[in-house]
mmCIF file of C-alpha atoms in Angstrom:
data_model
loop_
_atom_site.group_PDB
_atom_site.id
_atom_site.type_symbol
_atom_site.label_atom_id
_atom_site.label_comp_id
_atom_site.label_asym_id
_atom_site.label_seq_id
_atom_site.Cartn_x
_atom_site.Cartn_y
_atom_site.Cartn_z
ATOM 1 C CA GLY T 1 53.362 29.642 -35.215
ATOM 2 C CA ASN T 2 56.659 28.551 -36.651
ATOM 3 C CA SER T 3 59.425 27.977 -34.140
ATOM 4 C CA VAL T 4 62.852 26.442 -33.644
ATOM 5 C CA THR T 5 64.112 24.685 -30.520
ATOM 6 C CA GLN T 6 67.789 23.945 -29.910
ATOM 7 C CA MET T 7 69.444 21.897 -27.214
ATOM 8 C CA GLU T 8 70.350 23.850 -24.113
ATOM 9 C CA GLY T 9 73.896 25.054 -23.807
ATOM 10 C CA PRO T 10 76.579 25.627 -23.017
ATOM 11 C CA VAL T 11 78.285 22.597 -24.495
ATOM 12 C CA THR T 12 81.910 21.905 -23.588
ATOM 13 C CA LEU T 13 83.967 19.250 -25.368
ATOM 14 C CA SER T 14 87.569 18.244 -25.745
ATOM 15 C CA GLU T 15 89.367 18.633 -29.044
ATOM 16 C CA GLU T 16 88.695 15.779 -31.517
ATOM 17 C CA ALA T 17 85.430 14.831 -29.786
ATOM 18 C CA PHE T 18 82.233 14.129 -31.740
ATOM 19 C CA LEU T 19 79.703 16.943 -31.735
ATOM 20 C CA THR T 20 75.934 16.886 -31.985
ATOM 21 C CA ILE T 21 73.744 19.943 -31.454
ATOM 22 C CA ASN T 22 70.075 19.078 -31.652
ATOM 23 C CA CYS T 23 67.570 21.241 -33.485
ATOM 24 C CA THR T 24 63.871 20.587 -33.977
ATOM 25 C CA TYR T 25 61.339 22.798 -35.634
ATOM 26 C CA THR T 26 57.629 23.464 -35.961
ATOM 27 C CA ALA T 27 56.475 24.821 -39.285
ATOM 28 C CA THR T 28 53.691 24.759 -41.808
ATOM 29 C CA GLY T 29 54.634 23.978 -45.336
ATOM 30 C CA TYR T 30 58.198 23.233 -46.336
ATOM 31 C CA PRO T 31 60.674 25.707 -44.888
ATOM 32 C CA SER T 32 64.356 25.872 -45.693
ATOM 33 C CA LEU T 33 66.621 25.149 -42.723
ATOM 34 C CA PHE T 34 69.877 26.825 -41.786
ATOM 35 C CA TRP T 35 72.717 26.662 -39.299
ATOM 36 C CA TYR T 36 74.459 29.953 -38.575
ATOM 37 C CA VAL T 37 77.632 30.379 -36.511
ATOM 38 C CA GLN T 38 78.683 33.406 -34.469
ATOM 39 C CA TYR T 39 82.356 33.635 -33.548
ATOM 40 C CA PRO T 40 83.294 35.857 -30.606
ATOM 41 C CA GLY T 41 82.803 39.543 -31.380
ATOM 42 C CA GLU T 42 81.393 38.918 -34.836
ATOM 43 C CA GLY T 43 78.055 38.801 -36.599
ATOM 44 C CA LEU T 44 76.355 35.628 -37.713
ATOM 45 C CA GLN T 45 77.520 33.800 -40.802
ATOM 46 C CA LEU T 46 75.904 30.956 -42.650
ATOM 47 C CA LEU T 47 77.441 27.575 -41.868
ATOM 48 C CA LEU T 48 75.193 25.328 -43.954
ATOM 49 C CA LYS T 49 71.656 24.988 -45.245
ATOM 50 C CA ALA T 50 69.126 22.530 -46.672
ATOM 51 C CA THR T 51 66.155 23.512 -48.762
ATOM 52 C CA LYS T 52 64.088 20.314 -48.935
ATOM 53 C CA ALA T 53 63.487 17.061 -47.098
ATOM 54 C CA ASP T 54 66.406 14.595 -47.001
ATOM 55 C CA ASP T 55 68.869 17.221 -48.213
ATOM 56 C CA LYS T 56 72.185 17.231 -46.386
ATOM 57 C CA GLY T 57 73.993 20.502 -45.881
ATOM 58 C CA SER T 58 77.725 20.398 -45.215
ATOM 59 C CA ASN T 59 80.584 22.831 -44.697
ATOM 60 C CA LYS T 60 83.904 22.883 -42.799
ATOM 61 C CA GLY T 61 83.356 19.304 -41.616
ATOM 62 C CA PHE T 62 79.891 20.069 -40.226
ATOM 63 C CA GLU T 63 76.815 18.276 -41.521
ATOM 64 C CA ALA T 64 73.056 18.433 -40.971
ATOM 65 C CA THR T 65 70.256 16.484 -42.647
ATOM 66 C CA TYR T 66 66.741 17.835 -43.169
ATOM 67 C CA ARG T 67 64.494 15.197 -41.562
ATOM 68 C CA LYS T 68 60.857 15.971 -42.259
ATOM 69 C CA GLU T 69 59.558 12.876 -40.456
ATOM 70 C CA THR T 70 61.178 13.941 -37.187
ATOM 71 C CA THR T 71 61.117 17.712 -37.926
ATOM 72 C CA SER T 72 64.800 17.878 -37.092
ATOM 73 C CA PHE T 73 68.015 19.379 -38.442
ATOM 74 C CA HIS T 74 70.736 18.251 -36.034
ATOM 75 C CA LEU T 75 74.249 19.619 -36.490
ATOM 76 C CA GLU T 76 77.131 17.126 -36.347
ATOM 77 C CA LYS T 77 80.891 17.138 -36.666
ATOM 78 C CA GLY T 78 83.113 14.119 -36.330
ATOM 79 C CA SER T 79 86.156 15.786 -34.769
ATOM 80 C CA VAL T 80 85.914 19.280 -33.338
ATOM 81 C CA GLN T 81 88.737 21.788 -33.063
ATOM 82 C CA VAL T 82 89.387 24.649 -30.670
ATOM 83 C CA SER T 83 88.570 27.025 -33.528
ATOM 84 C CA ASP T 84 85.001 25.667 -33.604
ATOM 85 C CA SER T 85 84.259 27.412 -30.315
ATOM 86 C CA ALA T 86 81.347 29.723 -31.094
ATOM 87 C CA VAL T 87 77.595 30.126 -30.712
ATOM 88 C CA TYR T 88 75.521 28.088 -33.165
ATOM 89 C CA PHE T 89 72.014 29.037 -34.269
ATOM 90 C CA CYS T 90 69.472 26.887 -36.038
ATOM 91 C CA ALA T 91 66.939 28.780 -38.166
ATOM 92 C CA LEU T 92 64.107 28.226 -40.610
ATOM 93 C CA SER T 93 62.576 30.321 -43.343
ATOM 94 C CA ASP T 94 59.076 31.479 -42.583
ATOM 95 C CA ARG T 95 56.667 32.402 -45.357
ATOM 96 C CA ARG T 96 53.635 33.216 -43.271
ATOM 97 C CA GLY T 97 51.529 36.104 -44.442
ATOM 98 C CA GLY T 98 53.321 36.216 -47.748
ATOM 99 C CA ALA T 99 56.424 37.608 -46.129
ATOM 100 C CA GLN T 100 59.706 35.788 -46.016
ATOM 101 C CA LYS T 101 61.937 35.958 -42.965
ATOM 102 C CA LEU T 102 64.031 33.767 -40.704
ATOM 103 C CA VAL T 103 63.035 32.360 -37.330
ATOM 104 C CA PHE T 104 65.980 31.542 -35.061
ATOM 105 C CA GLY T 105 66.502 29.155 -32.205
ATOM 106 C CA GLN T 106 67.966 30.447 -28.962
ATOM 107 C CA GLY T 107 71.541 29.522 -29.835
ATOM 108 C CA THR T 108 73.937 26.972 -28.343
ATOM 109 C CA ARG T 109 77.301 28.075 -27.031
ATOM 110 C CA LEU T 110 80.062 25.578 -27.824
ATOM 111 C CA THR T 111 83.464 25.606 -26.144
ATOM 112 C CA ILE T 112 86.227 23.261 -27.261
ATOM 113 C CA ASN T 113 89.116 22.694 -24.870
ATOM 114 C CA PRO T 114 92.576 21.681 -26.132
ATOM 115 C CA ASP K 1 85.691 46.024 -47.074
ATOM 116 C CA ALA K 2 82.755 44.486 -45.235
ATOM 117 C CA ASP K 3 79.542 44.020 -47.212
ATOM 118 C CA VAL K 4 77.269 44.975 -44.299
ATOM 119 C CA THR K 5 78.460 47.675 -41.918
ATOM 120 C CA GLN K 6 76.923 49.011 -38.745
ATOM 121 C CA THR K 7 77.614 52.192 -36.819
ATOM 122 C CA PRO K 8 78.292 52.681 -34.027
ATOM 123 C CA ARG K 9 79.795 49.377 -32.875
ATOM 124 C CA ASN K 10 79.309 50.235 -29.227
ATOM 125 C CA ARG K 11 77.106 52.802 -27.535
ATOM 126 C CA ILE K 12 76.323 53.638 -23.949
ATOM 127 C CA THR K 13 73.417 55.965 -23.352
ATOM 128 C CA LYS K 14 70.984 57.024 -20.645
ATOM 129 C CA THR K 15 67.313 56.292 -20.166
ATOM 130 C CA GLY K 16 65.117 58.628 -22.216
ATOM 131 C CA LYS K 17 67.707 59.491 -24.843
ATOM 132 C CA ARG K 18 67.033 59.105 -28.571
ATOM 133 C CA ILE K 19 69.408 56.734 -30.300
ATOM 134 C CA MET K 20 69.908 55.886 -33.967
ATOM 135 C CA LEU K 21 71.735 52.815 -35.192
ATOM 136 C CA GLU K 22 72.769 52.789 -38.827
ATOM 137 C CA CYS K 23 73.273 50.012 -41.326
ATOM 138 C CA SER K 24 74.749 50.174 -44.808
ATOM 139 C CA GLN K 25 75.251 47.426 -47.356
ATOM 140 C CA THR K 26 77.112 47.045 -50.625
ATOM 141 C CA LYS K 27 75.592 43.713 -51.628
ATOM 142 C CA GLY K 28 72.865 45.269 -53.769
ATOM 143 C CA HIS K 29 70.151 43.426 -51.849
ATOM 144 C CA ASP K 30 66.637 44.775 -51.657
ATOM 145 C CA ARG K 31 65.802 43.152 -48.325
ATOM 146 C CA MET K 32 67.108 44.418 -45.008
ATOM 147 C CA TYR K 33 66.395 43.403 -41.414
ATOM 148 C CA TRP K 34 67.012 44.533 -37.857
ATOM 149 C CA TYR K 35 67.368 41.945 -35.067
ATOM 150 C CA ARG K 36 68.208 42.116 -31.414
ATOM 151 C CA GLN K 37 70.116 39.398 -29.602
ATOM 152 C CA ASP K 38 69.676 38.689 -25.913
ATOM 153 C CA PRO K 39 71.372 35.869 -23.999
ATOM 154 C CA GLY K 40 69.305 32.681 -24.129
ATOM 155 C CA LEU K 41 66.751 34.167 -26.513
ATOM 156 C CA GLY K 42 68.527 33.957 -29.841
ATOM 157 C CA LEU K 43 67.777 36.614 -32.433
ATOM 158 C CA ARG K 44 64.405 38.299 -32.566
ATOM 159 C CA LEU K 45 63.195 40.326 -35.535
ATOM 160 C CA ILE K 46 62.427 43.994 -34.874
ATOM 161 C CA TYR K 47 61.647 45.357 -38.349
ATOM 162 C CA TYR K 48 62.244 44.355 -41.924
ATOM 163 C CA SER K 49 62.072 46.059 -45.294
ATOM 164 C CA PHE K 50 61.704 44.380 -48.666
ATOM 165 C CA ASP K 51 62.381 47.548 -50.631
ATOM 166 C CA VAL K 52 62.637 51.292 -50.080
ATOM 167 C CA LYS K 53 58.865 51.738 -49.937
ATOM 168 C CA ASP K 54 58.139 48.661 -47.839
ATOM 169 C CA ILE K 55 58.526 48.590 -44.034
ATOM 170 C CA ASN K 56 57.144 45.811 -41.835
ATOM 171 C CA LYS K 57 57.022 45.194 -38.110
ATOM 172 C CA GLY K 58 58.672 42.120 -36.709
ATOM 173 C CA GLU K 59 57.866 40.307 -33.496
ATOM 174 C CA ILE K 60 59.250 42.943 -31.114
ATOM 175 C CA SER K 61 58.773 46.348 -32.783
ATOM 176 C CA ASP K 62 57.380 48.252 -29.777
ATOM 177 C CA GLY K 63 59.723 51.067 -28.735
ATOM 178 C CA TYR K 64 61.557 51.055 -32.066
ATOM 179 C CA SER K 65 61.161 52.751 -35.433
ATOM 180 C CA VAL K 66 63.046 52.427 -38.710
ATOM 181 C CA SER K 67 63.843 54.403 -41.822
ATOM 182 C CA ARG K 68 64.874 53.021 -45.210
ATOM 183 C CA GLN K 69 66.671 55.984 -46.706
ATOM 184 C CA ALA K 70 67.899 54.144 -49.792
ATOM 185 C CA GLN K 71 68.331 50.611 -51.018
ATOM 186 C CA ALA K 72 71.653 50.472 -49.221
ATOM 187 C CA LYS K 73 70.711 52.121 -45.915
ATOM 188 C CA PHE K 74 68.375 51.030 -43.117
ATOM 189 C CA SER K 75 68.376 52.833 -39.765
ATOM 190 C CA LEU K 76 66.915 51.756 -36.444
ATOM 191 C CA SER K 77 65.816 54.355 -33.890
ATOM 192 C CA LEU K 78 64.988 54.146 -30.225
ATOM 193 C CA GLU K 79 62.921 57.273 -29.590
ATOM 194 C CA SER K 80 63.265 57.097 -25.811
ATOM 195 C CA ALA K 81 65.699 54.419 -24.736
ATOM 196 C CA ILE K 82 64.966 52.248 -21.700
ATOM 197 C CA PRO K 83 67.259 49.802 -19.856
ATOM 198 C CA ASN K 84 65.557 46.653 -21.172
ATOM 199 C CA GLN K 85 66.616 47.710 -24.672
ATOM 200 C CA THR K 86 70.185 46.920 -23.666
ATOM 201 C CA ALA K 87 71.180 44.254 -26.193
ATOM 202 C CA LEU K 88 73.273 43.399 -29.217
ATOM 203 C CA TYR K 89 71.656 44.667 -32.431
ATOM 204 C CA PHE K 90 72.278 43.146 -35.838
ATOM 205 C CA CYS K 91 71.423 44.339 -39.300
ATOM 206 C CA ALA K 92 71.098 41.782 -42.095
ATOM 207 C CA THR K 93 70.405 41.721 -45.826
ATOM 208 C CA SER K 94 69.163 39.132 -48.271
ATOM 209 C CA ASP K 95 68.067 38.765 -51.843
ATOM 210 C CA VAL K 96 64.498 37.860 -52.722
ATOM 211 C CA ASP K 97 64.899 34.091 -52.434
ATOM 212 C CA ILE K 98 64.380 33.019 -48.803
ATOM 213 C CA ARG K 99 66.220 29.789 -49.530
ATOM 214 C CA ASN K 100 69.341 31.877 -49.697
ATOM 215 C CA GLU K 101 71.200 33.182 -46.740
ATOM 216 C CA GLN K 102 70.964 36.423 -44.856
ATOM 217 C CA PHE K 103 74.210 38.360 -44.517
ATOM 218 C CA PHE K 104 74.817 39.943 -41.135
ATOM 219 C CA GLY K 105 76.665 43.011 -40.019
ATOM 220 C CA PRO K 106 79.115 42.894 -37.093
ATOM 221 C CA GLY K 107 76.551 44.152 -34.582
ATOM 222 C CA THR K 108 76.079 47.164 -32.313
ATOM 223 C CA ARG K 109 76.330 46.649 -28.579
ATOM 224 C CA LEU K 110 73.915 49.095 -26.939
ATOM 225 C CA THR K 111 73.813 49.728 -23.202
ATOM 226 C CA VAL K 112 71.048 51.860 -21.721
ATOM 227 C CA LEU K 113 71.764 53.017 -18.179
#
């Protein structure tokens, strides 16, 4: 079945460091791919998305490129801030059985130290 | 005001009790979802509803039931709560295009003693 695998957390970085959170997926067809972010005490909110191969999603300095050849959607940011501390979830859209729903990875907790 | 609201935000209950978690939305979306979040497991889908007359089981529906009272309301019930149902529960909504995002409520933290 369709699935998403994220790099194990937690990840701890210093402010202004470069960030990569790996995400790979298994899917039939051509799913859309998403990164959601969960700040402490809040629900999930969409960070960025890509709907077809080679698309790049970007928002708030974060980027991710839909790589069909490597089935990946890695999240990157060139210079992280303390305010980026959160849990990040990679997800894909699943159309199996005619239904449409999201499949999430296990989440990666990111902590940025000043 | 928040587009997706959940009540209660926190609940502590005892094994065997019946619990209802409620979700309301003002986004006008037809599709609503219930997820549970456990550490290290991400979000797992419990039930989803594509309109008032459509209810579907997700990957972990055992021990749960739902009711779609109106387009804007989707309730999750635990008929007889057990400790391994202790988790963070999220409601979400979306429009019909899966390429678009789901909008999440703030979550309900449920503890079953």
